Amino acid sequence: MVDKHALILQTDFGLVDGAVSAMYGVAAQVDPDLRVRDLTHDIPPYDIWAASYRLVQTVPYWPKKSVFVSVVDPGVGSDRRSIAAKTRSGQYVITPDNGSLSHLAHSEGLAEVRLIDEVTSRLPHSEESHTFHGRDIYAYNGARLASGEISFEDLGALIDESSIVKLPITDAYLDGKVLVGSIDILDVRFGSLWTNIPLQMVRQLGIADGDNVQVSIYHLEKKVYQNIMIYARSFADVNVGEPLVYVNSLVNLAVAVNQDSFSNLYHIGTGIDWKIEVRKAPKIIFE
């Protein structure tokens, strides 16, 4: 019996036209019984950083041999490469070689990377199409791999991981009594800021639930926000409209406003140009 696995799709296509449905259709042509799932199709257009982060947010929670297809591809039709990677924990990702694997490589590690031949390994009769590799190359090869029609080794020649494109990623660090990190991504729907500061570093500084912390945010080294707020266990620990620092689902530090969007209120962005500093602050007692 052929060993089949889930195929999970991520794009910046949105759902307002037929692009995603066409990828589903290609998968169904390969194997009508294939399980196809969506990671997201709402990556901001051309935002490779966000695509990379959403993969590391999601891939580790899927079983071994799950196949991810990530298509955020501003260089489609150019000489950028198409690659397939196997993570150290055993999942597969098929994607353009444009930095989409950066966070996985940094945090989880890649066991192998293979180069996909865009001429031979593509949907039959799609040779004249040069602008929809998400359908013709990535969904097609992802479905073949997930269905067991081909093996990972069949996808192409092994290449050195050091040769793939990687976005610059910085690690959080402790500077005396100050936690220093970056704002990696937003909890998009709610506008919370997700940082790269791990919980273990917070504990190392001796910050506990209910403590006051001072949060400072910088963009390109210019301070754009500073305030004292509660380090809370949950949103219910502060009043509606109040800011808080908490531990998110990836067990990293996050900043939010209860029932409002912190990023919208204070015009905060994401990426390594956005730095955050957190330190323990004196407890305020009103008599």
Short mmCIF file of N, CA and C in Angstrom, two decimals, residues 98-251:
data_model
loop_
_atom_site.label_atom_id
_atom_site.label_comp_id
_atom_site.label_asym_id
_atom_site.label_seq_id
_atom_site.Cartn_x
_atom_site.Cartn_y
_atom_site.Cartn_z
N ASN A 98 14.03 31.69 -2.29
CA ASN A 98 14.08 33.15 -2.14
C ASN A 98 14.11 33.61 -0.69
N GLY A 99 14.33 32.68 0.23
CA GLY A 99 14.37 33.03 1.64
C GLY A 99 13.24 32.44 2.45
N SER A 100 12.31 31.75 1.82
CA SER A 100 11.15 31.21 2.53
C SER A 100 11.51 30.16 3.57
N LEU A 101 12.70 29.59 3.47
CA LEU A 101 13.12 28.56 4.43
C LEU A 101 13.98 29.13 5.57
N SER A 102 14.10 30.44 5.63
CA SER A 102 15.05 31.06 6.57
C SER A 102 14.79 30.69 8.02
N HIS A 103 13.54 30.86 8.48
CA HIS A 103 13.25 30.60 9.89
C HIS A 103 13.35 29.12 10.23
N LEU A 104 12.90 28.25 9.32
CA LEU A 104 13.03 26.82 9.56
C LEU A 104 14.50 26.42 9.65
N ALA A 105 15.31 26.93 8.76
CA ALA A 105 16.74 26.61 8.78
C ALA A 105 17.38 27.11 10.07
N HIS A 106 16.96 28.28 10.53
CA HIS A 106 17.55 28.90 11.71
C HIS A 106 17.13 28.19 12.99
N SER A 107 15.85 27.83 13.09
CA SER A 107 15.31 27.32 14.35
C SER A 107 15.23 25.80 14.41
N GLU A 108 14.81 25.18 13.31
CA GLU A 108 14.60 23.74 13.30
C GLU A 108 15.75 22.97 12.65
N GLY A 109 16.34 23.57 11.64
CA GLY A 109 17.41 22.91 10.89
C GLY A 109 16.88 22.14 9.71
N LEU A 110 17.63 22.12 8.63
CA LEU A 110 17.27 21.39 7.42
C LEU A 110 18.21 20.19 7.26
N ALA A 111 17.61 19.02 7.02
CA ALA A 111 18.41 17.80 6.86
C ALA A 111 18.96 17.70 5.45
N GLU A 112 18.13 18.03 4.45
CA GLU A 112 18.54 17.95 3.05
C GLU A 112 17.81 19.01 2.24
N VAL A 113 18.43 19.46 1.17
CA VAL A 113 17.79 20.36 0.21
C VAL A 113 18.06 19.82 -1.19
N ARG A 114 17.03 19.80 -2.03
CA ARG A 114 17.16 19.29 -3.40
C ARG A 114 16.67 20.34 -4.40
N LEU A 115 17.29 20.34 -5.56
CA LEU A 115 16.98 21.30 -6.61
C LEU A 115 15.97 20.68 -7.57
N ILE A 116 14.85 21.35 -7.78
CA ILE A 116 13.81 20.87 -8.68
C ILE A 116 14.07 21.42 -10.08
N ASP A 117 14.04 20.53 -11.07
CA ASP A 117 14.21 20.94 -12.46
C ASP A 117 12.87 21.48 -12.96
N GLU A 118 12.79 22.79 -13.20
CA GLU A 118 11.54 23.42 -13.60
C GLU A 118 11.12 23.07 -15.02
N VAL A 119 12.01 22.47 -15.78
CA VAL A 119 11.68 22.08 -17.16
C VAL A 119 11.05 20.69 -17.20
N THR A 120 11.64 19.75 -16.46
CA THR A 120 11.17 18.36 -16.53
C THR A 120 10.16 18.00 -15.45
N SER A 121 10.26 18.63 -14.29
CA SER A 121 9.38 18.27 -13.17
C SER A 121 8.26 19.29 -13.04
N ARG A 122 7.29 19.20 -13.96
CA ARG A 122 6.20 20.16 -13.95
C ARG A 122 4.94 19.52 -14.50
N LEU A 123 3.82 20.18 -14.26
CA LEU A 123 2.53 19.71 -14.75
C LEU A 123 2.59 19.50 -16.27
N PRO A 124 2.20 18.33 -16.75
CA PRO A 124 2.23 18.09 -18.20
C PRO A 124 1.45 19.16 -18.97
N HIS A 125 2.02 19.58 -20.09
CA HIS A 125 1.41 20.55 -21.01
C HIS A 125 1.37 21.97 -20.44
N SER A 126 2.23 22.25 -19.44
CA SER A 126 2.27 23.61 -18.87
C SER A 126 3.53 24.35 -19.29
N GLU A 127 4.24 23.83 -20.29
CA GLU A 127 5.55 24.36 -20.64
C GLU A 127 5.53 25.82 -21.07
N GLU A 128 4.42 26.28 -21.63
CA GLU A 128 4.36 27.65 -22.12
C GLU A 128 3.94 28.65 -21.05
N SER A 129 3.63 28.17 -19.85
CA SER A 129 3.25 29.05 -18.74
C SER A 129 4.47 29.32 -17.87
N HIS A 130 4.75 30.60 -17.65
CA HIS A 130 5.94 30.97 -16.89
C HIS A 130 5.63 31.83 -15.66
N THR A 131 4.35 32.02 -15.35
CA THR A 131 3.99 32.92 -14.24
C THR A 131 3.13 32.26 -13.18
N PHE A 132 2.92 30.94 -13.25
CA PHE A 132 2.11 30.27 -12.23
C PHE A 132 2.81 28.98 -11.80
N HIS A 133 4.02 29.13 -11.30
CA HIS A 133 4.76 27.96 -10.83
C HIS A 133 4.11 27.35 -9.59
N GLY A 134 3.30 28.14 -8.87
CA GLY A 134 2.58 27.59 -7.73
C GLY A 134 1.70 26.42 -8.14
N ARG A 135 1.09 26.53 -9.28
CA ARG A 135 0.25 25.45 -9.82
C ARG A 135 1.09 24.42 -10.56
N ASP A 136 1.95 24.89 -11.47
CA ASP A 136 2.59 24.01 -12.44
C ASP A 136 3.78 23.23 -11.89
N ILE A 137 4.45 23.78 -10.87
CA ILE A 137 5.63 23.11 -10.32
C ILE A 137 5.43 22.73 -8.85
N TYR A 138 5.02 23.69 -8.02
CA TYR A 138 4.99 23.43 -6.58
C TYR A 138 3.82 22.55 -6.17
N ALA A 139 2.60 22.90 -6.55
CA ALA A 139 1.46 22.05 -6.20
C ALA A 139 1.59 20.68 -6.85
N TYR A 140 2.06 20.64 -8.10
CA TYR A 140 2.21 19.38 -8.83
C TYR A 140 3.20 18.45 -8.13
N ASN A 141 4.39 18.95 -7.84
CA ASN A 141 5.40 18.12 -7.19
C ASN A 141 5.05 17.83 -5.73
N GLY A 142 4.42 18.80 -5.07
CA GLY A 142 3.98 18.55 -3.70
C GLY A 142 2.97 17.42 -3.64
N ALA A 143 2.02 17.40 -4.57
CA ALA A 143 1.01 16.35 -4.60
C ALA A 143 1.64 14.99 -4.93
N ARG A 144 2.57 14.98 -5.85
CA ARG A 144 3.24 13.72 -6.19
C ARG A 144 4.00 13.16 -5.00
N LEU A 145 4.66 14.03 -4.25
CA LEU A 145 5.40 13.59 -3.07
C LEU A 145 4.46 13.12 -1.97
N ALA A 146 3.41 13.90 -1.69
CA ALA A 146 2.48 13.56 -0.62
C ALA A 146 1.72 12.27 -0.91
N SER A 147 1.42 12.03 -2.20
CA SER A 147 0.65 10.84 -2.58
C SER A 147 1.50 9.58 -2.63
N GLY A 148 2.80 9.75 -2.60
CA GLY A 148 3.70 8.60 -2.70
C GLY A 148 4.05 8.22 -4.12
N GLU A 149 3.64 9.04 -5.09
CA GLU A 149 3.97 8.76 -6.49
C GLU A 149 5.47 8.86 -6.73
N ILE A 150 6.12 9.80 -6.03
CA ILE A 150 7.57 9.94 -6.10
C ILE A 150 8.13 10.03 -4.68
N SER A 151 9.43 9.82 -4.55
CA SER A 151 10.11 9.99 -3.27
C SER A 151 10.76 11.37 -3.22
N PHE A 152 11.20 11.75 -2.04
CA PHE A 152 11.91 13.02 -1.90
C PHE A 152 13.15 13.05 -2.79
N GLU A 153 13.85 11.92 -2.87
CA GLU A 153 15.06 11.83 -3.68
C GLU A 153 14.75 12.02 -5.17
N ASP A 154 13.54 11.66 -5.59
CA ASP A 154 13.16 11.81 -7.00
C ASP A 154 12.97 13.26 -7.42
N LEU A 155 12.83 14.16 -6.45
CA LEU A 155 12.54 15.56 -6.79
C LEU A 155 13.71 16.26 -7.46
N GLY A 156 14.93 15.81 -7.19
CA GLY A 156 16.07 16.47 -7.83
C GLY A 156 17.37 16.20 -7.12
N ALA A 157 18.41 16.80 -7.63
CA ALA A 157 19.75 16.58 -7.11
C ALA A 157 19.94 17.27 -5.76
N LEU A 158 20.72 16.65 -4.91
CA LEU A 158 21.05 17.21 -3.62
C LEU A 158 21.94 18.44 -3.79
N ILE A 159 21.62 19.52 -3.06
CA ILE A 159 22.45 20.72 -3.09
C ILE A 159 22.84 21.09 -1.66
N ASP A 160 23.87 21.89 -1.53
CA ASP A 160 24.36 22.30 -0.21
C ASP A 160 23.40 23.32 0.39
N GLU A 161 23.01 23.08 1.64
CA GLU A 161 22.10 24.01 2.31
C GLU A 161 22.66 25.43 2.34
N SER A 162 23.97 25.57 2.44
CA SER A 162 24.58 26.90 2.52
C SER A 162 24.39 27.70 1.23
N SER A 163 23.97 27.03 0.14
CA SER A 163 23.80 27.72 -1.14
C SER A 163 22.42 28.35 -1.29
N ILE A 164 21.47 28.03 -0.40
CA ILE A 164 20.12 28.57 -0.57
C ILE A 164 20.04 29.98 0.01
N VAL A 165 19.09 30.74 -0.48
CA VAL A 165 18.90 32.12 -0.03
C VAL A 165 18.33 32.12 1.39
N LYS A 166 18.93 32.93 2.26
CA LYS A 166 18.44 33.03 3.64
C LYS A 166 18.36 34.50 4.03
N LEU A 167 17.24 34.87 4.63
CA LEU A 167 17.07 36.22 5.13
C LEU A 167 17.85 36.37 6.43
N PRO A 168 18.33 37.57 6.73
CA PRO A 168 19.05 37.77 8.00
C PRO A 168 18.10 37.66 9.18
N ILE A 169 18.46 36.83 10.14
CA ILE A 169 17.65 36.62 11.35
C ILE A 169 18.54 36.83 12.56
N THR A 170 18.06 37.57 13.53
CA THR A 170 18.82 37.83 14.74
C THR A 170 18.20 37.09 15.92
N ASP A 171 19.01 36.72 16.89
CA ASP A 171 18.53 36.09 18.12
C ASP A 171 18.40 37.13 19.22
N ALA A 172 17.45 36.89 20.11
CA ALA A 172 17.32 37.75 21.29
C ALA A 172 18.51 37.53 22.23
N TYR A 173 18.77 38.53 23.05
CA TYR A 173 19.87 38.38 24.01
C TYR A 173 19.58 39.21 25.25
N LEU A 174 20.32 38.90 26.31
CA LEU A 174 20.19 39.60 27.58
C LEU A 174 21.36 40.56 27.72
N ASP A 175 21.05 41.85 27.81
CA ASP A 175 22.07 42.88 27.96
C ASP A 175 21.97 43.44 29.38
N GLY A 176 22.73 42.86 30.30
CA GLY A 176 22.60 43.24 31.69
C GLY A 176 21.24 42.84 32.22
N LYS A 177 20.41 43.82 32.55
CA LYS A 177 19.06 43.54 33.03
C LYS A 177 17.99 43.90 32.01
N VAL A 178 18.40 43.90 30.74
CA VAL A 178 17.47 44.25 29.67
C VAL A 178 17.39 43.11 28.66
N LEU A 179 16.16 42.69 28.35
CA LEU A 179 15.94 41.73 27.28
C LEU A 179 15.86 42.48 25.96
N VAL A 180 16.65 42.07 24.98
CA VAL A 180 16.69 42.75 23.69
C VAL A 180 16.32 41.74 22.60
N GLY A 181 15.33 42.09 21.80
CA GLY A 181 14.90 41.19 20.74
C GLY A 181 14.34 41.98 19.57
N SER A 182 13.74 41.25 18.64
CA SER A 182 13.10 41.87 17.49
C SER A 182 11.63 41.50 17.46
N ILE A 183 10.84 42.31 16.73
CA ILE A 183 9.41 42.03 16.54
C ILE A 183 9.30 41.22 15.25
N ASP A 184 9.17 39.92 15.39
CA ASP A 184 9.26 39.04 14.23
C ASP A 184 8.02 39.08 13.35
N ILE A 185 6.84 39.16 13.96
CA ILE A 185 5.60 39.00 13.20
C ILE A 185 4.44 39.54 14.03
N LEU A 186 3.29 39.71 13.40
CA LEU A 186 2.08 40.11 14.12
C LEU A 186 1.15 38.92 14.28
N ASP A 187 0.43 38.90 15.38
CA ASP A 187 -0.77 38.06 15.46
C ASP A 187 -1.81 38.87 14.68
N VAL A 188 -1.86 38.61 13.38
CA VAL A 188 -2.41 39.57 12.42
C VAL A 188 -3.81 40.04 12.76
N ARG A 189 -4.70 39.13 13.04
CA ARG A 189 -6.11 39.50 13.24
C ARG A 189 -6.31 40.40 14.45
N PHE A 190 -5.44 40.23 15.46
CA PHE A 190 -5.62 40.98 16.70
C PHE A 190 -4.56 42.06 16.92
N GLY A 191 -3.54 42.11 16.07
CA GLY A 191 -2.57 43.20 16.14
C GLY A 191 -1.55 43.12 17.24
N SER A 192 -1.40 41.93 17.86
CA SER A 192 -0.37 41.76 18.89
C SER A 192 1.00 41.63 18.25
N LEU A 193 2.04 42.01 18.99
CA LEU A 193 3.41 41.93 18.50
C LEU A 193 4.05 40.66 19.03
N TRP A 194 4.52 39.81 18.14
CA TRP A 194 5.21 38.59 18.55
C TRP A 194 6.71 38.81 18.40
N THR A 195 7.44 38.63 19.50
CA THR A 195 8.88 38.86 19.50
C THR A 195 9.63 37.53 19.42
N ASN A 196 10.95 37.63 19.32
CA ASN A 196 11.81 36.44 19.32
C ASN A 196 12.43 36.19 20.69
N ILE A 197 11.89 36.82 21.75
CA ILE A 197 12.43 36.66 23.10
C ILE A 197 11.78 35.44 23.75
N PRO A 198 12.55 34.39 24.04
CA PRO A 198 11.96 33.16 24.60
C PRO A 198 11.65 33.30 26.08
N LEU A 199 10.68 32.49 26.53
CA LEU A 199 10.27 32.51 27.93
C LEU A 199 11.44 32.24 28.87
N GLN A 200 12.34 31.34 28.49
CA GLN A 200 13.45 31.01 29.38
C GLN A 200 14.30 32.23 29.68
N MET A 201 14.40 33.15 28.74
CA MET A 201 15.17 34.37 28.96
C MET A 201 14.44 35.31 29.92
N VAL A 202 13.10 35.33 29.81
CA VAL A 202 12.29 36.12 30.75
C VAL A 202 12.49 35.62 32.17
N ARG A 203 12.46 34.30 32.33
CA ARG A 203 12.66 33.71 33.66
C ARG A 203 14.07 33.97 34.18
N GLN A 204 15.03 33.99 33.27
CA GLN A 204 16.40 34.26 33.66
C GLN A 204 16.54 35.65 34.28
N LEU A 205 15.70 36.57 33.83
CA LEU A 205 15.73 37.93 34.36
C LEU A 205 14.90 38.06 35.64
N GLY A 206 14.16 36.99 36.00
CA GLY A 206 13.39 37.00 37.24
C GLY A 206 12.05 37.70 37.12
N ILE A 207 11.52 37.84 35.92
CA ILE A 207 10.21 38.45 35.72
C ILE A 207 9.15 37.39 35.94
N ALA A 208 8.14 37.71 36.78
CA ALA A 208 7.08 36.76 37.12
C ALA A 208 5.73 37.38 36.83
N ASP A 209 4.70 36.53 36.75
CA ASP A 209 3.34 37.00 36.50
C ASP A 209 2.97 38.11 37.48
N GLY A 210 2.41 39.19 36.94
CA GLY A 210 1.99 40.31 37.77
C GLY A 210 3.02 41.40 37.93
N ASP A 211 4.26 41.14 37.52
CA ASP A 211 5.30 42.16 37.60
C ASP A 211 5.05 43.27 36.59
N ASN A 212 5.54 44.45 36.91
CA ASN A 212 5.56 45.54 35.94
C ASN A 212 6.82 45.44 35.08
N VAL A 213 6.67 45.67 33.79
CA VAL A 213 7.83 45.70 32.91
C VAL A 213 7.80 46.97 32.07
N GLN A 214 8.97 47.46 31.75
CA GLN A 214 9.07 48.60 30.85
C GLN A 214 9.37 48.08 29.45
N VAL A 215 8.54 48.48 28.50
CA VAL A 215 8.69 48.07 27.11
C VAL A 215 9.09 49.27 26.27
N SER A 216 10.20 49.14 25.55
CA SER A 216 10.66 50.18 24.62
C SER A 216 10.78 49.57 23.24
N ILE A 217 10.28 50.27 22.23
CA ILE A 217 10.30 49.78 20.86
C ILE A 217 11.04 50.78 19.98
N TYR A 218 11.93 50.26 19.12
CA TYR A 218 12.74 51.10 18.26
C TYR A 218 12.57 50.66 16.80
N HIS A 219 12.52 51.64 15.91
CA HIS A 219 12.56 51.35 14.47
C HIS A 219 13.80 52.00 13.89
N LEU A 220 14.69 51.17 13.35
CA LEU A 220 15.96 51.67 12.83
C LEU A 220 16.67 52.53 13.87
N GLU A 221 16.68 52.01 15.10
CA GLU A 221 17.36 52.61 16.27
C GLU A 221 16.68 53.86 16.81
N LYS A 222 15.56 54.27 16.24
CA LYS A 222 14.83 55.43 16.77
C LYS A 222 13.69 54.92 17.65
N LYS A 223 13.63 55.45 18.89
CA LYS A 223 12.59 55.02 19.81
C LYS A 223 11.23 55.55 19.36
N VAL A 224 10.26 54.63 19.21
CA VAL A 224 8.93 55.02 18.74
C VAL A 224 7.84 54.73 19.77
N TYR A 225 8.21 54.01 20.85
CA TYR A 225 7.21 53.69 21.88
C TYR A 225 7.93 53.31 23.17
N GLN A 226 7.35 53.74 24.30
CA GLN A 226 7.84 53.30 25.60
C GLN A 226 6.71 53.41 26.61
N ASN A 227 6.57 52.36 27.43
CA ASN A 227 5.51 52.37 28.44
C ASN A 227 5.81 51.30 29.48
N ILE A 228 5.17 51.43 30.64
CA ILE A 228 5.22 50.40 31.68
C ILE A 228 3.89 49.66 31.66
N MET A 229 3.96 48.33 31.66
CA MET A 229 2.74 47.51 31.60
C MET A 229 2.93 46.24 32.41
N ILE A 230 1.85 45.49 32.55
CA ILE A 230 1.86 44.27 33.35
C ILE A 230 2.36 43.09 32.52
N TYR A 231 3.19 42.25 33.15
CA TYR A 231 3.51 40.95 32.58
C TYR A 231 2.41 40.00 33.05
N ALA A 232 1.49 39.68 32.14
CA ALA A 232 0.25 39.00 32.51
C ALA A 232 0.26 37.55 32.05
N ARG A 233 -0.49 36.74 32.77
CA ARG A 233 -0.66 35.34 32.39
C ARG A 233 -1.63 35.22 31.22
N SER A 234 -2.66 36.09 31.20
CA SER A 234 -3.64 36.07 30.12
C SER A 234 -4.22 37.47 29.95
N PHE A 235 -4.99 37.66 28.89
CA PHE A 235 -5.60 38.96 28.62
C PHE A 235 -6.59 39.35 29.71
N ALA A 236 -7.17 38.36 30.37
CA ALA A 236 -8.15 38.64 31.42
C ALA A 236 -7.54 39.31 32.64
N ASP A 237 -6.21 39.35 32.71
CA ASP A 237 -5.54 39.95 33.86
C ASP A 237 -5.47 41.47 33.78
N VAL A 238 -5.87 42.06 32.65
CA VAL A 238 -5.87 43.52 32.53
C VAL A 238 -7.23 43.96 32.01
N ASN A 239 -7.52 45.23 32.18
CA ASN A 239 -8.79 45.78 31.72
C ASN A 239 -8.78 45.95 30.20
N VAL A 240 -9.97 46.02 29.62
CA VAL A 240 -10.09 46.28 28.19
C VAL A 240 -9.42 47.62 27.86
N GLY A 241 -8.60 47.61 26.82
CA GLY A 241 -7.91 48.83 26.42
C GLY A 241 -6.54 49.00 27.05
N GLU A 242 -6.18 48.13 28.00
CA GLU A 242 -4.88 48.25 28.66
C GLU A 242 -3.84 47.37 27.95
N PRO A 243 -2.57 47.83 27.93
CA PRO A 243 -1.51 47.03 27.31
C PRO A 243 -1.03 45.94 28.27
N LEU A 244 -0.41 44.94 27.71
CA LEU A 244 0.15 43.86 28.52
C LEU A 244 1.27 43.17 27.76
N VAL A 245 2.12 42.51 28.50
CA VAL A 245 3.13 41.61 27.96
C VAL A 245 2.74 40.21 28.39
N TYR A 246 2.82 39.24 27.47
CA TYR A 246 2.41 37.87 27.78
C TYR A 246 3.25 36.89 26.99
N VAL A 247 3.06 35.60 27.24
CA VAL A 247 3.77 34.55 26.51
C VAL A 247 2.83 33.98 25.46
N ASN A 248 3.26 34.01 24.19
CA ASN A 248 2.37 33.57 23.11
C ASN A 248 2.41 32.05 22.92
N SER A 249 1.73 31.59 21.88
CA SER A 249 1.61 30.16 21.65
C SER A 249 2.91 29.49 21.25
N LEU A 250 3.91 30.27 20.84
CA LEU A 250 5.22 29.72 20.52
C LEU A 250 6.18 29.84 21.69
N VAL A 251 5.63 30.23 22.85
CA VAL A 251 6.38 30.37 24.11
C VAL A 251 7.45 31.45 23.98
#
